Amino acid sequence: MSKITPKEYHSKTEDVVTVRSALIKDAKALVDLQFSVAQEGKYMVTEAEEFNLTKSEEKETIEQHSQQPGQLYLVAEINNTVVGFVEFENGNRRRTSHSGILSIFVGREWRGKGIGSFLLQELLDWAANELLIEKVTLAVFSTNRSAIALYKKFGFQEEGRCPKDMKLASGKYIDSVLMYKFVKKM
Ligand SMILES: CC(C)(COP(=O)(O)OP(=O)(O)OC[C@H]1O[C@@H](n2cnc3c(N)ncnc32)[C@H](O)[C@@H]1OP(=O)(O)O)[C@@H](O)C(=O)NCCC(=O)NCCS
């Protein structure tokens, strides 16, 4: 079971932000949030026209994350509205189960208020206490300055770069930056 005890934070604009484990009832809000970020066109591999995630697939993801010891799905909520999430999934083989990859999204109008930091803090606290997990990793577009700043703030380091990893409709290329953080004292 991967679940956390809900925790309250105060955003930079004094909103009460609850970070808690995702529940089945959050599926629609989580699909909508991912679609809205896809529509922005700047941060995701999936383009808005390709976005086909369904509510029932999202429900399965939430269920699976709550049951697997190396997975976690957290939401940030303000006034009962989901405004962001972080999702983490470890490798599914014995040799990779100590390491996993995260995704984090905050709704456009809620960014820059501390919510991404609250989500990442809760994920890293959980990972530090989950025996299985030693390494948290991610991939980010080299153009995503605010996300890279967030990860560096939490001690993530660059472990590699995939040149021209993304090819945009315009013909422009973007590198992906791979980052990692060890969460146990070695
Ligand atoms: C990346 C993201 C999750 C950050 O969430 P957030 O709630 O805006 O983050 P925070 O307000 O906690 O800011 C965290 C840090 O990011 C940096 N940051 C935030 N906004 C920034 C901006 N506009 N420009 C540069 N750095 C910025 C700062 O270092 C900040 O730390 P500080 O507040 O202590 O100065 C959010 O911007 C987002 O969802 N973006 C779109 C989706 C995305 O890019 N996801 C990540 C894909 S790899």
CSV table of C-alpha atoms and ligand atoms in Angstrom, one decimal:
chain,number,residue,atom,x,y,z
A,1,MET,CA,0.0,0.0,0.0
A,2,SER,CA,1.5,3.3,-1.0
A,3,LYS,CA,-0.5,6.1,0.6
A,4,ILE,CA,0.5,9.1,2.6
A,5,THR,CA,-1.2,10.9,5.6
A,6,PRO,CA,-2.7,14.1,4.1
A,7,LYS,CA,-0.7,17.2,4.8
A,8,GLU,CA,-1.7,20.9,4.7
A,9,TYR,CA,0.5,23.7,3.4
A,10,HIS,CA,-0.1,27.4,2.7
A,11,SER,CA,0.6,28.7,-0.8
A,12,LYS,CA,2.4,31.9,-1.5
A,13,THR,CA,-1.1,33.4,-2.0
A,14,GLU,CA,-2.3,32.0,1.4
A,15,ASP,CA,-4.5,29.3,0.0
A,16,VAL,CA,-4.7,26.2,2.1
A,17,VAL,CA,-3.3,23.4,0.0
A,18,THR,CA,-3.9,19.8,1.0
A,19,VAL,CA,-1.5,17.2,-0.4
A,20,ARG,CA,-3.0,13.7,-0.2
A,21,SER,CA,-3.0,10.4,-2.0
A,22,ALA,CA,-5.1,10.3,-5.2
A,23,LEU,CA,-8.5,8.7,-4.9
A,24,ILE,CA,-10.7,7.1,-7.6
A,25,LYS,CA,-13.0,10.1,-7.5
A,26,ASP,CA,-10.1,12.3,-8.7
A,27,ALA,CA,-9.8,10.5,-12.0
A,28,LYS,CA,-11.8,13.0,-14.1
A,29,ALA,CA,-10.0,16.0,-12.6
A,30,LEU,CA,-6.6,14.4,-13.3
A,31,VAL,CA,-7.5,13.6,-16.9
A,32,ASP,CA,-8.7,17.2,-17.4
A,33,LEU,CA,-5.6,18.6,-15.8
A,34,GLN,CA,-3.3,16.5,-18.1
A,35,PHE,CA,-5.3,17.5,-21.1
A,36,SER,CA,-5.1,21.2,-20.3
A,37,VAL,CA,-1.3,20.9,-20.0
A,38,ALA,CA,-1.2,19.0,-23.3
A,39,GLN,CA,-3.1,21.9,-24.8
A,40,GLU,CA,-0.4,24.3,-23.7
A,41,GLY,CA,1.9,22.4,-26.0
A,42,LYS,CA,5.1,23.2,-24.2
A,43,TYR,CA,5.7,20.6,-21.6
A,44,MET,CA,4.5,17.2,-22.6
A,45,VAL,CA,5.5,14.5,-25.1
A,46,THR,CA,1.9,14.0,-26.0
A,47,GLU,CA,0.3,16.6,-28.3
A,48,ALA,CA,-3.3,17.7,-27.5
A,49,GLU,CA,-4.6,16.0,-30.7
A,50,GLU,CA,-3.0,12.7,-29.6
A,51,PHE,CA,-4.2,12.9,-26.0
A,52,ASN,CA,-6.5,9.9,-25.5
A,53,LEU,CA,-6.3,9.1,-21.8
A,54,THR,CA,-9.7,7.9,-20.5
A,55,LYS,CA,-11.2,8.3,-17.0
A,56,SER,CA,-11.3,4.5,-16.6
A,57,GLU,CA,-7.6,4.2,-17.5
A,58,GLU,CA,-6.8,6.9,-15.0
A,59,LYS,CA,-8.9,5.1,-12.3
A,60,GLU,CA,-6.8,1.9,-12.9
A,61,THR,CA,-3.6,4.0,-12.6
A,62,ILE,CA,-4.8,5.4,-9.3
A,63,GLU,CA,-5.8,2.0,-8.0
A,64,GLN,CA,-2.5,0.4,-9.1
A,65,HIS,CA,-0.4,3.1,-7.5
A,66,SER,CA,-2.2,2.8,-4.2
A,67,GLN,CA,-1.5,-1.0,-4.1
A,68,GLN,CA,2.1,-1.2,-5.3
A,69,PRO,CA,4.8,-0.5,-2.7
A,70,GLY,CA,7.1,1.3,-5.2
A,71,GLN,CA,4.4,3.6,-6.7
A,72,LEU,CA,2.8,6.8,-5.4
A,73,TYR,CA,0.2,9.1,-6.8
A,74,LEU,CA,-0.4,12.4,-4.9
A,75,VAL,CA,-2.7,15.3,-5.6
A,76,ALA,CA,-2.7,18.9,-4.4
A,77,GLU,CA,-6.1,20.2,-3.6
A,78,ILE,CA,-7.4,23.7,-2.9
A,79,ASN,CA,-11.1,24.1,-1.8
A,80,ASN,CA,-11.8,20.6,-2.9
A,81,THR,CA,-10.4,21.2,-6.4
A,82,VAL,CA,-7.4,19.3,-7.7
A,83,VAL,CA,-4.8,21.8,-8.8
A,84,GLY,CA,-1.8,19.6,-9.3
A,85,PHE,CA,-0.4,16.1,-9.0
A,86,VAL,CA,2.8,14.1,-8.8
A,87,GLU,CA,3.0,10.5,-9.9
A,88,PHE,CA,5.9,8.0,-9.3
A,89,GLU,CA,6.4,4.5,-10.6
A,90,ASN,CA,9.4,2.3,-9.9
A,91,GLY,CA,10.9,-0.4,-12.2
A,92,ASN,CA,9.0,-3.6,-12.5
A,93,ARG,CA,12.1,-6.0,-12.4
A,94,ARG,CA,14.2,-6.9,-9.4
A,95,ARG,CA,17.2,-5.0,-10.9
A,96,THR,CA,15.2,-1.8,-11.5
A,97,SER,CA,12.7,-1.8,-8.6
A,98,HIS,CA,14.9,0.5,-6.4
A,99,SER,CA,14.6,3.3,-9.0
A,100,GLY,CA,11.6,5.1,-10.4
A,101,ILE,CA,10.5,8.0,-12.6
A,102,LEU,CA,8.3,10.9,-11.6
A,103,SER,CA,5.8,13.2,-13.4
A,104,ILE,CA,4.5,16.4,-11.9
A,105,PHE,CA,1.9,18.9,-13.2
A,106,VAL,CA,0.3,22.0,-11.7
A,107,GLY,CA,-2.6,23.7,-13.4
A,108,ARG,CA,-1.5,26.8,-15.3
A,109,GLU,CA,-3.3,29.4,-13.0
A,110,TRP,CA,-1.8,27.8,-9.9
A,111,ARG,CA,1.9,27.8,-10.8
A,112,GLY,CA,4.6,29.8,-9.0
A,113,LYS,CA,2.7,29.6,-5.7
A,114,GLY,CA,4.7,26.8,-4.1
A,115,ILE,CA,2.4,23.9,-5.0
A,116,GLY,CA,4.9,22.0,-7.1
A,117,SER,CA,7.4,22.2,-4.2
A,118,PHE,CA,4.8,20.8,-1.8
A,119,LEU,CA,4.1,17.9,-4.0
A,120,LEU,CA,7.8,17.1,-4.6
A,121,GLN,CA,8.6,17.4,-0.9
A,122,GLU,CA,5.9,14.9,0.0
A,123,LEU,CA,7.1,12.5,-2.8
A,124,LEU,CA,10.7,12.7,-1.6
A,125,ASP,CA,9.7,12.3,2.1
A,126,TRP,CA,7.8,9.2,1.1
A,127,ALA,CA,10.6,7.8,-1.0
A,128,ALA,CA,13.2,8.4,1.8
A,129,ASN,CA,11.0,6.3,4.1
A,130,GLU,CA,10.0,3.6,1.6
A,131,LEU,CA,12.6,0.8,1.9
A,132,LEU,CA,12.4,-0.2,-1.7
A,133,ILE,CA,13.2,3.2,-3.2
A,134,GLU,CA,16.8,4.5,-3.5
A,135,LYS,CA,16.7,6.7,-6.7
A,136,VAL,CA,14.1,9.1,-8.0
A,137,THR,CA,14.6,10.1,-11.7
A,138,LEU,CA,12.8,12.2,-14.3
A,139,ALA,CA,13.1,13.5,-17.9
A,140,VAL,CA,12.4,17.2,-18.7
A,141,PHE,CA,12.5,19.2,-21.8
A,142,SER,CA,15.7,21.4,-21.8
A,143,THR,CA,13.4,24.4,-22.6
A,144,ASN,CA,11.4,23.9,-19.3
A,145,ARG,CA,13.2,26.4,-17.1
A,146,SER,CA,10.8,26.5,-14.2
A,147,ALA,CA,10.6,22.7,-13.9
A,148,ILE,CA,14.5,22.4,-14.1
A,149,ALA,CA,14.7,25.1,-11.4
A,150,LEU,CA,12.2,23.2,-9.2
A,151,TYR,CA,14.2,20.0,-9.5
A,152,LYS,CA,17.6,21.7,-8.8
A,153,LYS,CA,16.1,23.3,-5.8
A,154,PHE,CA,15.4,19.8,-4.4
A,155,GLY,CA,18.9,18.6,-5.2
A,156,PHE,CA,18.3,16.7,-8.4
A,157,GLN,CA,21.3,16.5,-10.7
A,158,GLU,CA,21.6,16.1,-14.4
A,159,GLU,CA,22.6,12.5,-15.4
A,160,GLY,CA,22.4,12.9,-19.1
A,161,ARG,CA,21.0,14.6,-22.1
A,162,CYS,CA,19.2,13.1,-25.1
A,163,PRO,CA,20.0,15.4,-28.1
A,164,LYS,CA,17.1,16.3,-30.4
A,165,ASP,CA,14.8,13.9,-28.4
A,166,MET,CA,11.6,15.8,-29.4
A,167,LYS,CA,10.8,17.0,-32.9
A,168,LEU,CA,8.1,19.7,-32.9
A,169,ALA,CA,5.5,20.2,-35.7
A,170,SER,CA,7.5,23.4,-36.5
A,171,GLY,CA,10.6,21.3,-37.3
A,172,LYS,CA,12.3,22.6,-34.2
A,173,TYR,CA,14.1,20.0,-32.0
A,174,ILE,CA,14.3,19.9,-28.2
A,175,ASP,CA,16.7,18.0,-26.0
A,176,SER,CA,15.5,16.0,-23.1
A,177,VAL,CA,17.4,16.3,-19.8
A,178,LEU,CA,17.6,13.3,-17.5
A,179,MET,CA,17.8,14.1,-13.8
A,180,TYR,CA,18.2,12.0,-10.6
A,181,LYS,CA,18.3,12.2,-6.9
A,182,PHE,CA,19.4,9.5,-4.4
A,183,VAL,CA,17.0,9.4,-1.5
A,184,LYS,CA,18.9,7.1,0.9
A,185,LYS,CA,22.3,7.9,2.5
A,186,MET,CA,24.8,5.6,0.7
B,1,LIG,C1,7.1,22.5,-13.1
B,1,LIG,C2,5.9,22.8,-12.2
B,1,LIG,C3,5.3,21.5,-11.7
B,1,LIG,C4,6.4,23.6,-11.0
B,1,LIG,O1,5.2,23.8,-10.1
B,1,LIG,P1,5.0,25.2,-9.4
B,1,LIG,O2,3.8,25.0,-8.5
B,1,LIG,O3,4.9,26.3,-10.4
B,1,LIG,O4,6.4,25.3,-8.6
B,1,LIG,P2,6.7,26.2,-7.3
B,1,LIG,O5,5.8,27.4,-7.3
B,1,LIG,O6,6.8,25.3,-6.1
B,1,LIG,O7,8.1,26.7,-7.7
B,1,LIG,C5,9.2,25.8,-7.5
B,1,LIG,C6,10.5,26.5,-8.0
B,1,LIG,O8,10.5,26.5,-9.4
B,1,LIG,C7,11.1,27.7,-9.9
B,1,LIG,N1,10.2,28.4,-10.6
B,1,LIG,C8,8.8,28.5,-10.4
B,1,LIG,N2,8.3,29.3,-11.4
B,1,LIG,C9,9.3,29.7,-12.2
B,1,LIG,C10,9.4,30.5,-13.3
B,1,LIG,N3,8.3,31.1,-13.9
B,1,LIG,N4,10.6,30.7,-13.9
B,1,LIG,C11,11.7,30.1,-13.3
B,1,LIG,N5,11.7,29.3,-12.2
B,1,LIG,C12,10.5,29.1,-11.7
B,1,LIG,C13,11.7,28.4,-8.6
B,1,LIG,O9,12.9,27.9,-8.4
B,1,LIG,C14,10.7,27.9,-7.6
B,1,LIG,O10,11.3,27.9,-6.3
B,1,LIG,P3,11.1,29.1,-5.3
B,1,LIG,O11,9.6,29.4,-5.3
B,1,LIG,O12,11.6,28.7,-4.0
B,1,LIG,O13,11.8,30.2,-6.0
B,1,LIG,C15,4.8,23.6,-13.0
B,1,LIG,O14,5.4,24.8,-13.5
B,1,LIG,C16,4.1,22.9,-14.1
B,1,LIG,O15,3.2,22.1,-13.8
B,1,LIG,N6,4.5,23.1,-15.3
B,1,LIG,C17,3.8,22.5,-16.5
B,1,LIG,C18,4.0,21.0,-16.5
B,1,LIG,C19,5.5,20.6,-16.4
B,1,LIG,O16,6.4,21.3,-16.9
B,1,LIG,N7,5.7,19.6,-15.7
B,1,LIG,C20,7.1,19.0,-15.5
B,1,LIG,C21,7.4,18.2,-16.7
B,1,LIG,S1,9.1,17.5,-16.6
